Short mmCIF file of C-alpha atoms and ligand atoms in Angstrom, two decimals:
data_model
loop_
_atom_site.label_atom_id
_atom_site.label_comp_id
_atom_site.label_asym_id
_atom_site.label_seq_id
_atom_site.Cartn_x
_atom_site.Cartn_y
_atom_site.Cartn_z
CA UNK A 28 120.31 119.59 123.29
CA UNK A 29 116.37 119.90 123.28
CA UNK A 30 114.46 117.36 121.41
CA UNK A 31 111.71 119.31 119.74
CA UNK A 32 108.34 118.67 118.24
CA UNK A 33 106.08 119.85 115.84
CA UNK A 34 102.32 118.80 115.99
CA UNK A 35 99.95 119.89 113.05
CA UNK A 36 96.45 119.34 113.77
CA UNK A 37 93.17 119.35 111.25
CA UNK A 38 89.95 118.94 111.53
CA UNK A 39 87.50 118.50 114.36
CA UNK A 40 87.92 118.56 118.23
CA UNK A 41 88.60 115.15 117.99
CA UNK A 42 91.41 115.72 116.34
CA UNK A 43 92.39 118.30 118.72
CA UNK A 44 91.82 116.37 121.83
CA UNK A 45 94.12 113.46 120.43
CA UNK A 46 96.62 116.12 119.60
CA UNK A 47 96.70 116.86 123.35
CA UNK A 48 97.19 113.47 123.37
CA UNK A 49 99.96 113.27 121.38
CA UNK A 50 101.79 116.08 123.18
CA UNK A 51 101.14 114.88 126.27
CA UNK A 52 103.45 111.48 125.14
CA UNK A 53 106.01 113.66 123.43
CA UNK A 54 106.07 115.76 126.18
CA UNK A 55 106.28 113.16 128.97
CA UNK A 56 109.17 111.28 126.82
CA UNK A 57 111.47 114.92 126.92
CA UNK A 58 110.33 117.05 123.80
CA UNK A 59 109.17 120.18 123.90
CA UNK A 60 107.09 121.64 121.27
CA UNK A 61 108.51 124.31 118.41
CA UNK A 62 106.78 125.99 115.24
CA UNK A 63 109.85 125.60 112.79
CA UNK A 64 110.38 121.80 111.01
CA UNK A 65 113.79 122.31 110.56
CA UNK A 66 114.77 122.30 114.15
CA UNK A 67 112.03 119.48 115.19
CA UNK A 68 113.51 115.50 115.82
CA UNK A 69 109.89 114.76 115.21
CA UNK A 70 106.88 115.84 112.80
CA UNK A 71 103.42 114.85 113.94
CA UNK A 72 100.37 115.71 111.25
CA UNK A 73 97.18 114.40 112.72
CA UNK A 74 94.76 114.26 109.78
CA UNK A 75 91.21 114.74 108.75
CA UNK A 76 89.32 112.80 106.49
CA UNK A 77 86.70 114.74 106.23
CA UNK A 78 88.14 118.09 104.66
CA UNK A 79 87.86 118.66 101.38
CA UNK A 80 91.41 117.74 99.52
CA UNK A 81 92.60 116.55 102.80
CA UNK A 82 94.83 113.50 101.13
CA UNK A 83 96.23 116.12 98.90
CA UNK A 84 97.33 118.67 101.46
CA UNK A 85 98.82 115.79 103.03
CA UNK A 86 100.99 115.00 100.41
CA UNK A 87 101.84 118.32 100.00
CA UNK A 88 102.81 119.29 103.42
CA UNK A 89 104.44 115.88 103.52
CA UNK A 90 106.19 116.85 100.28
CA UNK A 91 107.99 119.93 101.80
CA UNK A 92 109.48 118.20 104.63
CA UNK A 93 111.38 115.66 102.61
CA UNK A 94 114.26 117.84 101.92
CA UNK A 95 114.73 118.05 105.16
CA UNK A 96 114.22 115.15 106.21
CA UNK A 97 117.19 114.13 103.35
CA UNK A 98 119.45 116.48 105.27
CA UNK A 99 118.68 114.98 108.75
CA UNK A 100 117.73 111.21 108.50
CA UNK A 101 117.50 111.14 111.96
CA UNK A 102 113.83 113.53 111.72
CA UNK A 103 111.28 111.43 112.42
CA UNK A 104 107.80 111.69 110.37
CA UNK A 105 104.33 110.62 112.23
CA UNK A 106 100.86 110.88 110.39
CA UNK A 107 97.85 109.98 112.93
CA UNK A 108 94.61 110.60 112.77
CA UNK A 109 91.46 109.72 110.17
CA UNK A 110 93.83 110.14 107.08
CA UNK A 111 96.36 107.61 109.08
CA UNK A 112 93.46 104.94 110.15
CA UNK A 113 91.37 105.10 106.61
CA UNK A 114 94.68 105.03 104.18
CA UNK A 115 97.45 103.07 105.72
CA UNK A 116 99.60 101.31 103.81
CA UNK A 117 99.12 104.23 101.12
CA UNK A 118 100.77 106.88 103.01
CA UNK A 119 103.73 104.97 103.16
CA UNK A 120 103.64 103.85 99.51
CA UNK A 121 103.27 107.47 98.42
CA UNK A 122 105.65 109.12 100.59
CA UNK A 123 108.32 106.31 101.63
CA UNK A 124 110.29 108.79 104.28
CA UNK A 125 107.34 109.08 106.17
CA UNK A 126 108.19 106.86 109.50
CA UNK A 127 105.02 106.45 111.42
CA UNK A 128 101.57 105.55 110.37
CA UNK A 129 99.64 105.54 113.53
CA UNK A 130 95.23 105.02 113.24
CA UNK A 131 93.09 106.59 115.39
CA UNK A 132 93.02 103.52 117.91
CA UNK A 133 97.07 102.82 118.50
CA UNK A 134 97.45 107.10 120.40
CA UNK A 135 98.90 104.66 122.80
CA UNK A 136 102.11 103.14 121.34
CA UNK A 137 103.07 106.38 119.55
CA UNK A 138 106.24 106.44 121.77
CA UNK A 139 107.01 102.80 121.08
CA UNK A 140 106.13 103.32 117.48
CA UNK A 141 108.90 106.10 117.18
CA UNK A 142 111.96 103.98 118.55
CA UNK A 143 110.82 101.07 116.55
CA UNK A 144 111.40 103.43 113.49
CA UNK A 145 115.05 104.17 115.28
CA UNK A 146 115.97 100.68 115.35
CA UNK A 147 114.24 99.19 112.62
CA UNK A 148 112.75 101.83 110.01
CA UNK A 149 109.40 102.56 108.93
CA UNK A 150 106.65 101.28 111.14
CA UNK A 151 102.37 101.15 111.06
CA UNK A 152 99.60 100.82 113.20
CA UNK A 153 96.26 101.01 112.03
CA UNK A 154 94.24 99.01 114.56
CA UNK A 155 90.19 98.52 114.31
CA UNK A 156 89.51 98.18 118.26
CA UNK A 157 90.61 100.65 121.09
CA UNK A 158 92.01 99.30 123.91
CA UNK A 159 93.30 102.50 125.39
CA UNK A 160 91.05 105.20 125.54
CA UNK A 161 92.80 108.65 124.69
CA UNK A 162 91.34 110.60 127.83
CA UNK A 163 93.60 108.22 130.01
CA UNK A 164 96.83 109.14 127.88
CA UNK A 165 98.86 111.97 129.40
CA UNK A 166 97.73 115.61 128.12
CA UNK A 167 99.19 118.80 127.23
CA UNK A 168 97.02 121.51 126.74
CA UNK A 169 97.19 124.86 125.47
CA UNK A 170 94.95 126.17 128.04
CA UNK A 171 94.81 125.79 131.76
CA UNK A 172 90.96 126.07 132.57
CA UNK A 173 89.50 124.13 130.11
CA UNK A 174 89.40 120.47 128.83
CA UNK A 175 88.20 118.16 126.37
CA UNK A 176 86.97 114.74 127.67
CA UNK A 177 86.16 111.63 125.76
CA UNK A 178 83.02 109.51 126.49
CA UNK A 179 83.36 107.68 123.72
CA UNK A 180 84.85 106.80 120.74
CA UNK A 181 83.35 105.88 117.50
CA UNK A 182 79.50 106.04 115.78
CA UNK A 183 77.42 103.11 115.16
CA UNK A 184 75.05 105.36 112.83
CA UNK A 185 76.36 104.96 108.91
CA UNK A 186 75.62 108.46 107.60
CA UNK A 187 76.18 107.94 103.98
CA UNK A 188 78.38 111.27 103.92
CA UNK A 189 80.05 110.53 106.67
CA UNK A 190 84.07 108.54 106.90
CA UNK A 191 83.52 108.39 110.60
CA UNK A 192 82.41 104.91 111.10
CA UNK A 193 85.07 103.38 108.86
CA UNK A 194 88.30 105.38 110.37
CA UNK A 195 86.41 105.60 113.79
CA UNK A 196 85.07 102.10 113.90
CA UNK A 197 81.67 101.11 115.93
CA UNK A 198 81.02 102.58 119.33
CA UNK A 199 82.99 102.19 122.53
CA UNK A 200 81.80 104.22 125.61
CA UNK A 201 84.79 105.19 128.36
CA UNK A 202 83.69 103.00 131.41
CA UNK A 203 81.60 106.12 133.40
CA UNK A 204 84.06 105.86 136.25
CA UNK A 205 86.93 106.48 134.31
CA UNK A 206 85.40 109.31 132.64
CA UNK A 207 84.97 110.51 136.65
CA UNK A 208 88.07 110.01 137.68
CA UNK A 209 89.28 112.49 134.98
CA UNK A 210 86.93 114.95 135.30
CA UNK A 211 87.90 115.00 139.49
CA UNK A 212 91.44 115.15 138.50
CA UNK A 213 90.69 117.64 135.64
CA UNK A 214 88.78 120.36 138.76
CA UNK A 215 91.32 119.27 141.31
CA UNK A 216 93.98 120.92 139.14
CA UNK A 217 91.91 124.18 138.54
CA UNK A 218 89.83 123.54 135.12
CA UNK A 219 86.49 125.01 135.34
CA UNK A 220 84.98 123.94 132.00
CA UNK A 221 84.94 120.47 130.37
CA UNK A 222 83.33 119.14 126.93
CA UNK A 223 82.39 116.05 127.04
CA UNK A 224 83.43 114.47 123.56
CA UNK A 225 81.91 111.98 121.32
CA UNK A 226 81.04 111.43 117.39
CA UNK A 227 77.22 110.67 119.49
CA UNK A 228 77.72 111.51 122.66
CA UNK A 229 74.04 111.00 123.48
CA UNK A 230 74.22 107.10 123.24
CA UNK A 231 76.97 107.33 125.30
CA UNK A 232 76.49 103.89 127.76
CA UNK A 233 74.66 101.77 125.24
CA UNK A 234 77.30 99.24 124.71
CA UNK A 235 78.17 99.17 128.59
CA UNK A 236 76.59 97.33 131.29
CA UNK A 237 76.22 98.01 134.86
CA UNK A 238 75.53 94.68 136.40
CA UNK A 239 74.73 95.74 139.88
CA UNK A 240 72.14 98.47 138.22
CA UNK A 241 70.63 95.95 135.28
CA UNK A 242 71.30 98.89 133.55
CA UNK A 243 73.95 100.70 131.83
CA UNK A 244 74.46 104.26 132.89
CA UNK A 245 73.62 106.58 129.91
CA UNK A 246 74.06 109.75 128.82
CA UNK A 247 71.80 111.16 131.32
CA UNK A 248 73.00 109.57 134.17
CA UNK A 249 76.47 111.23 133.03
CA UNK A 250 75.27 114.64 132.78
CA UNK A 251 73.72 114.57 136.72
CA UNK A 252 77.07 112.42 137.96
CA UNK A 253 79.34 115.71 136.26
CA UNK A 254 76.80 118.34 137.18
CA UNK A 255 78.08 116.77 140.94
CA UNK A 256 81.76 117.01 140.63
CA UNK A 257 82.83 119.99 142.98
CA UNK A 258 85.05 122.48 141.15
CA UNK A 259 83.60 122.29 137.64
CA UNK A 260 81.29 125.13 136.54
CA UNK A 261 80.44 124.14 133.09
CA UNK A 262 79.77 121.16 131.34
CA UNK A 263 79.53 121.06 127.49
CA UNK A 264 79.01 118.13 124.91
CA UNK A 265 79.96 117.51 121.37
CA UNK A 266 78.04 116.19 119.09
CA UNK A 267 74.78 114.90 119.73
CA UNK A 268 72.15 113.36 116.92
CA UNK A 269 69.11 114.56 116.73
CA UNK A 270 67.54 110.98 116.54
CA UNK A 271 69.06 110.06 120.10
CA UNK A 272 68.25 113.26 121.99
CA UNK A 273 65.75 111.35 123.85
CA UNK A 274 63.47 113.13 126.87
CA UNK A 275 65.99 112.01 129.76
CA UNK A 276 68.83 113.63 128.28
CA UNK A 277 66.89 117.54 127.82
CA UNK A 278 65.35 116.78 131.82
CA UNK A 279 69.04 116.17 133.04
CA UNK A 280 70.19 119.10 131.11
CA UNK A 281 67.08 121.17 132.42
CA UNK A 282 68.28 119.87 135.90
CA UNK A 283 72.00 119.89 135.75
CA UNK A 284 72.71 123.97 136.55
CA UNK A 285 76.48 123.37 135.54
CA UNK A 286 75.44 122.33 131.68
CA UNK A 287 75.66 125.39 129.75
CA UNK A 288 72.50 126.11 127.70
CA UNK A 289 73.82 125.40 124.00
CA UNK A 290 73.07 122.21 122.23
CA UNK A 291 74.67 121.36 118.83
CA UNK A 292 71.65 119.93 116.97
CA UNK A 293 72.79 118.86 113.84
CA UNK A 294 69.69 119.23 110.87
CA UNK A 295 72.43 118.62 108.05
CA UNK A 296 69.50 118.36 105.66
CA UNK A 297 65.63 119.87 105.98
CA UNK A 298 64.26 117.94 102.98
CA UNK A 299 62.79 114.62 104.11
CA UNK A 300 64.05 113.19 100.72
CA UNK A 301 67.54 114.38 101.05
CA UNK A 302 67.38 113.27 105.07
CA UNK A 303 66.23 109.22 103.51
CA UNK A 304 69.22 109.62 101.23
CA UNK A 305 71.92 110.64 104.20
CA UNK A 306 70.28 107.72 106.01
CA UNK A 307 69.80 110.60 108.57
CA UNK A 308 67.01 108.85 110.90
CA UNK A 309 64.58 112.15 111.48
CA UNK A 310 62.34 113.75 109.20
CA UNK A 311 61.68 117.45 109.12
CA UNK A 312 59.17 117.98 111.38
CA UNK A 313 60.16 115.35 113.84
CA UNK A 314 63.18 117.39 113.98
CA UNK A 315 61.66 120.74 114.44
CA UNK A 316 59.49 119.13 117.17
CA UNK A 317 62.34 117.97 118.96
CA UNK A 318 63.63 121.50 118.33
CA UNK A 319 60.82 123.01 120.35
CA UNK A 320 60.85 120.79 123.58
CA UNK A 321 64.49 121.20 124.26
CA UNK A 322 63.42 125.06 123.31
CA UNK A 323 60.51 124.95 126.00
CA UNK A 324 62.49 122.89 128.67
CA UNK A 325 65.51 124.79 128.54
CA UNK A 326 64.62 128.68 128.48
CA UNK A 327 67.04 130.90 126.88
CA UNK A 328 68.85 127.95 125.19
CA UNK A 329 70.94 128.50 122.06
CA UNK A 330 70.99 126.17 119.10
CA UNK A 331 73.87 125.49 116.79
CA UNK A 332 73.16 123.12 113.42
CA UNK A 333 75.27 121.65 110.68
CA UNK A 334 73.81 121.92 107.19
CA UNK A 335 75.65 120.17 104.07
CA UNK A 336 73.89 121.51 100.82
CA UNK A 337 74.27 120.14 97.68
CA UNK A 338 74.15 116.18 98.29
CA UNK A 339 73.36 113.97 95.50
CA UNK A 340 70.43 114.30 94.20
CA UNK A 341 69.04 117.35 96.07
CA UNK A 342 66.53 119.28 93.41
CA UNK A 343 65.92 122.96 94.01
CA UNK A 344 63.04 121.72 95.78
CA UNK A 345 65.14 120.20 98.59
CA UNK A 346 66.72 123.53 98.66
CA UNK A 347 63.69 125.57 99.29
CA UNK A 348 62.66 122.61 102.42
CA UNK A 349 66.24 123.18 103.87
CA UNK A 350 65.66 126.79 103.76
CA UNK A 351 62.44 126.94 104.70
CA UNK A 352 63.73 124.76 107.49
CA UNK A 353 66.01 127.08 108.96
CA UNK A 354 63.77 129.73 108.74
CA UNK A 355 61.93 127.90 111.30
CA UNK A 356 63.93 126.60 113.31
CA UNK A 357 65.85 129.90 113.96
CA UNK A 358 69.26 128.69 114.90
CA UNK A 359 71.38 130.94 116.86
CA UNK A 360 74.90 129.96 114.77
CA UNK A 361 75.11 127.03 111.72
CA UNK A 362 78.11 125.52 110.18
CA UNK A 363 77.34 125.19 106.48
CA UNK A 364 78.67 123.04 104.36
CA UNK A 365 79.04 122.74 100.29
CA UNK A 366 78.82 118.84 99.96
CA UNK A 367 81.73 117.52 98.13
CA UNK A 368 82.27 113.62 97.73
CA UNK A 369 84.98 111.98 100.36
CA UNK A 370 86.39 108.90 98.93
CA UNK A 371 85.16 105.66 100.79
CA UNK A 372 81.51 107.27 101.61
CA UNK A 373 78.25 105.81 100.24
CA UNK A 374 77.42 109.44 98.52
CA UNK A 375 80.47 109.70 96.93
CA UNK A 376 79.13 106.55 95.15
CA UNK A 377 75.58 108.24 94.50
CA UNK A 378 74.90 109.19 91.32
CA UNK A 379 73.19 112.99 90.30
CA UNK A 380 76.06 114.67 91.60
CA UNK A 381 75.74 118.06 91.95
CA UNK A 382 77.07 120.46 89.68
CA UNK A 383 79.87 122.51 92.11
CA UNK A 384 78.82 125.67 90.69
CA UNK A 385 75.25 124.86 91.66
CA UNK A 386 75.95 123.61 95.19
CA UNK A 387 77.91 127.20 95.87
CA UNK A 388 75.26 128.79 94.52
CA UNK A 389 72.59 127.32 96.66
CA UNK A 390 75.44 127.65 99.81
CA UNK A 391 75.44 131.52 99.11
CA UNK A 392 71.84 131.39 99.58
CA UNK A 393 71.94 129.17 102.62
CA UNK A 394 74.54 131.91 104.22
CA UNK A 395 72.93 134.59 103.83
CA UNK A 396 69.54 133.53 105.57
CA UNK A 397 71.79 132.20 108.19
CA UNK A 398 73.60 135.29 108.44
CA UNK A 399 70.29 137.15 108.91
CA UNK A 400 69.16 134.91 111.40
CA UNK A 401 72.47 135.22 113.46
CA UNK A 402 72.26 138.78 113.66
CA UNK A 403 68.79 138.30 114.66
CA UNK A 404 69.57 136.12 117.54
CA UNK A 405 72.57 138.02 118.06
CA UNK A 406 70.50 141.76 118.74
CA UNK A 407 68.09 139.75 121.63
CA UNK A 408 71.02 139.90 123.42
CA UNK A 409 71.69 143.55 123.39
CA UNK A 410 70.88 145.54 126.62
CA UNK A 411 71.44 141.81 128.98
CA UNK A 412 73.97 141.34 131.26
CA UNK A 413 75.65 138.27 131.11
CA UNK A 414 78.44 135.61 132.68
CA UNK A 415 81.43 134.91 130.59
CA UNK A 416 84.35 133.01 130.43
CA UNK A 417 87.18 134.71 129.59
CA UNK A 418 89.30 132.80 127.18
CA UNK A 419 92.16 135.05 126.03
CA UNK A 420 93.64 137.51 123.90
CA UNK A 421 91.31 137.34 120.71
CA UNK A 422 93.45 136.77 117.72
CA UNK A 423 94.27 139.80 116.43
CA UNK A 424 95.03 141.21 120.46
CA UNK A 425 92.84 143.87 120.74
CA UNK A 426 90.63 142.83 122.88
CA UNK A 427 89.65 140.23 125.35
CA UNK A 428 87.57 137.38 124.05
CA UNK A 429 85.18 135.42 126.38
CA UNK A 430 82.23 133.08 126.10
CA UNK A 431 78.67 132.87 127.66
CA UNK A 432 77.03 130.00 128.67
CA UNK A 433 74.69 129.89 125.69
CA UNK A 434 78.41 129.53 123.65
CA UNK A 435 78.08 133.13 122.42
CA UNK A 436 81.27 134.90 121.63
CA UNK A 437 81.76 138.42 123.45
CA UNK A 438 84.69 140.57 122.98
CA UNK A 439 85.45 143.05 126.18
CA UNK A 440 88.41 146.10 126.34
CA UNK A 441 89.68 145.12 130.15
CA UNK A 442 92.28 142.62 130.53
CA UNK A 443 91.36 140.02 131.94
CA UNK A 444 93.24 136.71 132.30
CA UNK A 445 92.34 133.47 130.67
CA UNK A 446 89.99 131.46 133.33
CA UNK A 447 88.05 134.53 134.88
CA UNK A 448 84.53 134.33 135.48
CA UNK A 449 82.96 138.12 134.72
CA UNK A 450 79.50 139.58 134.36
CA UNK A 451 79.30 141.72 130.79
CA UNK A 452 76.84 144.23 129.61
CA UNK A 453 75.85 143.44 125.87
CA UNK A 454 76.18 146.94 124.36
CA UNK A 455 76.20 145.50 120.58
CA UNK A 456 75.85 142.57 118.27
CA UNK A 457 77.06 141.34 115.36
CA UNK A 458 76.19 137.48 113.41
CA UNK A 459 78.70 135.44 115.36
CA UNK A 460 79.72 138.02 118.08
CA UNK A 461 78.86 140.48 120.60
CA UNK A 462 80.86 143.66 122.44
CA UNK A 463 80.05 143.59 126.23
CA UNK A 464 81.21 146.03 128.79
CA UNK A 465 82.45 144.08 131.90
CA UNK A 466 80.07 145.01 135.02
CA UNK A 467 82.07 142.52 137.76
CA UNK A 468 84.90 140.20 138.01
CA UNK A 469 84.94 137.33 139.68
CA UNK A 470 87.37 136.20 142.24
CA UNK A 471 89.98 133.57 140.61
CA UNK A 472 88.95 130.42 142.13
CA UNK A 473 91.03 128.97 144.71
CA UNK A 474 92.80 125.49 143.92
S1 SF4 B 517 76.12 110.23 113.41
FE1 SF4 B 517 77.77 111.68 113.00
S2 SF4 B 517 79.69 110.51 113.21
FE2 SF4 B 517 78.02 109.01 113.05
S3 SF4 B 517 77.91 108.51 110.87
FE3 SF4 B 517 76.45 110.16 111.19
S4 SF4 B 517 77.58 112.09 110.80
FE4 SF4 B 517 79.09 110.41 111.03
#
């Protein structure tokens, strides 16, 4: 009989690179992967910490599989990820028939882990220090011409919102020619596009040396070594901060022609007071400077932000700076967030705590400038003709969804498989997507 498993992912790409991660092991050690617990041998939830309620949908979820798990002792539970590295011992404590507690450092030994639990029950391993990176563990991916890539793991920044540095740890770059290797192997077997991923990808090489160079090779030096790797087409990153974006990084992106023009710029804050309290290292206009070189070195190139309103402390005052803020800095798409406290962050700590009904009241307001904004952005595309990406099916299947360079969603009528390279006519625009007419397909590249 098959052994099957069932993999639950939330929150970030991270997350969702590790999960490739983790069904890459499974799938190496015979399972194959199913949507219904009752007929999986194993259960894998690999957890965010940074959700809002995440412990308690945990225990939830976690709650509905122990019937099952009474009727088939053999069912083996696994929660990875943030939750996994940040609570521990607690998972275990509050839901005994879980079998596997696995931190964000130990991807590794999952396989081990599991027939431990056979022989000897419940087992843990929450680790501070990676040894092996995930990127080298065996992947299985849900699509064929893209991938995620790790450059590094961990953030040595201490955002006081932010559990990353405590479930992440301090960070540890991928040796470059590892990260290489796998982005060779990655184009030899047909992917196209790769994301370089980090929690600051842009300080990638700092804790590495390079004796024979004196110098470590750093994010730049990346970028340019990619940009050379025969077979790839585009090169994305995730996430940089602001602070680090220094002027090597925007001239090897200006440089590179494979590194799509859309940078992630996280603001998370535009009052200066607010910034001090996130122990965000920018101010405002620092930020919006910064803003305007990438803007002039990179023509055409889309911005993305993350703003968090609501932190401690923030007076209407702040509000009106953020807004004001984004006003300016016209992004093209921002993730906005109502701050709520996560347990084992400085803010969460903070006192003036504000009132949920304000924050959502001051996140309405946030949205809807955004959403103006969008559209804004959205309608200067109208009339161009662009190259896309095409991705798949979009979710409810009635049309094809693809993706420019500048990360720009476009939905097309034709068919087209997942992987194709096509040129699209913009004919209209909406916030967070466009409608293109397709105007040339390109060949399938030959692997
Ligand atoms: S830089 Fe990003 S990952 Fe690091 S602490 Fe700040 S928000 Fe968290």
């Amino acid at each position: 009989m098959e052994r099957r498993y069932l993999l639950r992912t939330f929150g970030c790409q991270m997350n969702e690179h590790d999960s490739e991660r983790i069904a890459g092991l499974l799938t190496a050690d015979g399972y194959v992967p199913t949507d219904e617990a009752a007929e999986a041998q194993v259960v894998v939830f690999n957890t965010c910490a940074i959700r809002e309620n995440a412990d308690n949908r945990l225990y939830g979820n976690l709650g509905h599989l122990r019937p099952l798990k009474e009727r088939n002792p053999s069912m083996r539970i696994v929660v990875a990820g943030c939750l996994a590295q940040k609570d521990a011992g607690l998972i275990q404590e509050r839901a005994p028939w879980v079998d596997v507690v696995i931190g964000t450092h130990a991807l590794a030994g999952l396989l081990d882990l599991l027939h431990l639990a056979d022989a000897e029950g419940p087992q843990m391993d929450v680790r501070e220090y990676t040894e092996v990176f995930p990127s080298a563990l065996p992947a299985r991916r849900e699509v064929a011409h893209h991938a995620w890539v790790s450059i590094s793991v961990g953030c040595d920044n201490a955002c006081t919102f932010c559990i990353v540095p405590l479930v992440r740890g301090p960070q540890r770059s991928r040796p470059i020619v590892d990260v290489l290797a796998e982005v060779r192997e990655l184009a030899g077997r047909g992917v196209v596009e790769i994301t370089l991923l980090g929690q600051n990808v842009n300080t990638f090489g700092r804790d590495l040396t390079a004796p024979e160079t004196a110098r470590a090779p750093l994010f730049a030096d990346l970028l340019r070594a990619v940009n050379d790797v025969d077979g790839i087409r585009r090169i994305r990153f995730t996430s940089p901060h602001p602070h680090d974006f220094t002027p090597d990084v925007i001239e090897a992106m200006a440089e590179s022609e494979k590194v799509c023009e859309h940078i992630h710029f996280p603001l998370q804050s535009g009052s200066d007071r607010v910034l001090r309290a996130m122990r965000r290292s920018y101010r405002r206009e620092r930020y919006l400077e910064w803003l305007e070189a990438i803007r002039s070195a990179i023509p055409g190139v889309a911005v993305s932000t993350d703003v968090i309103v609501g932190f401690p402390g923030e007076t209407e005052a702040d509000l009106q700076d953020t807004l004001e803020t984004v006003e300016r800095a016209r992004f093209d798409q921002a993730y906005t967030f109502q701050y709520s406290p996560r347990p084992g962050t400085r803010a969460a700590q903070m006192p003036d705590q504000v009132a949920p009904a304000v924050v959502r009241e001051r996140f309405d307001r946030l949205v809807a400038l955004q959403e103006r904004i969008s559209l804004e952005r959205s309608l200067e595309q109208a009339g161009r003709t662009v190259e896309v990406l095409v991705e798949g099916a979009d979710r409810k299947g009635r049309s094809t969804q693809a993706r420019t360079r500048t990360n720009r969603i476009v939905h097309v009528a034709q068919d087209l498989e997942p992987g194709t390279f096509a040129h699209a006519r913009i004919v209209s625009a909406h916030p967070h997507h466009l409608m293109g007419e397709v105007v040339a397909v390109a060949e399938p590249v030959a692997v």
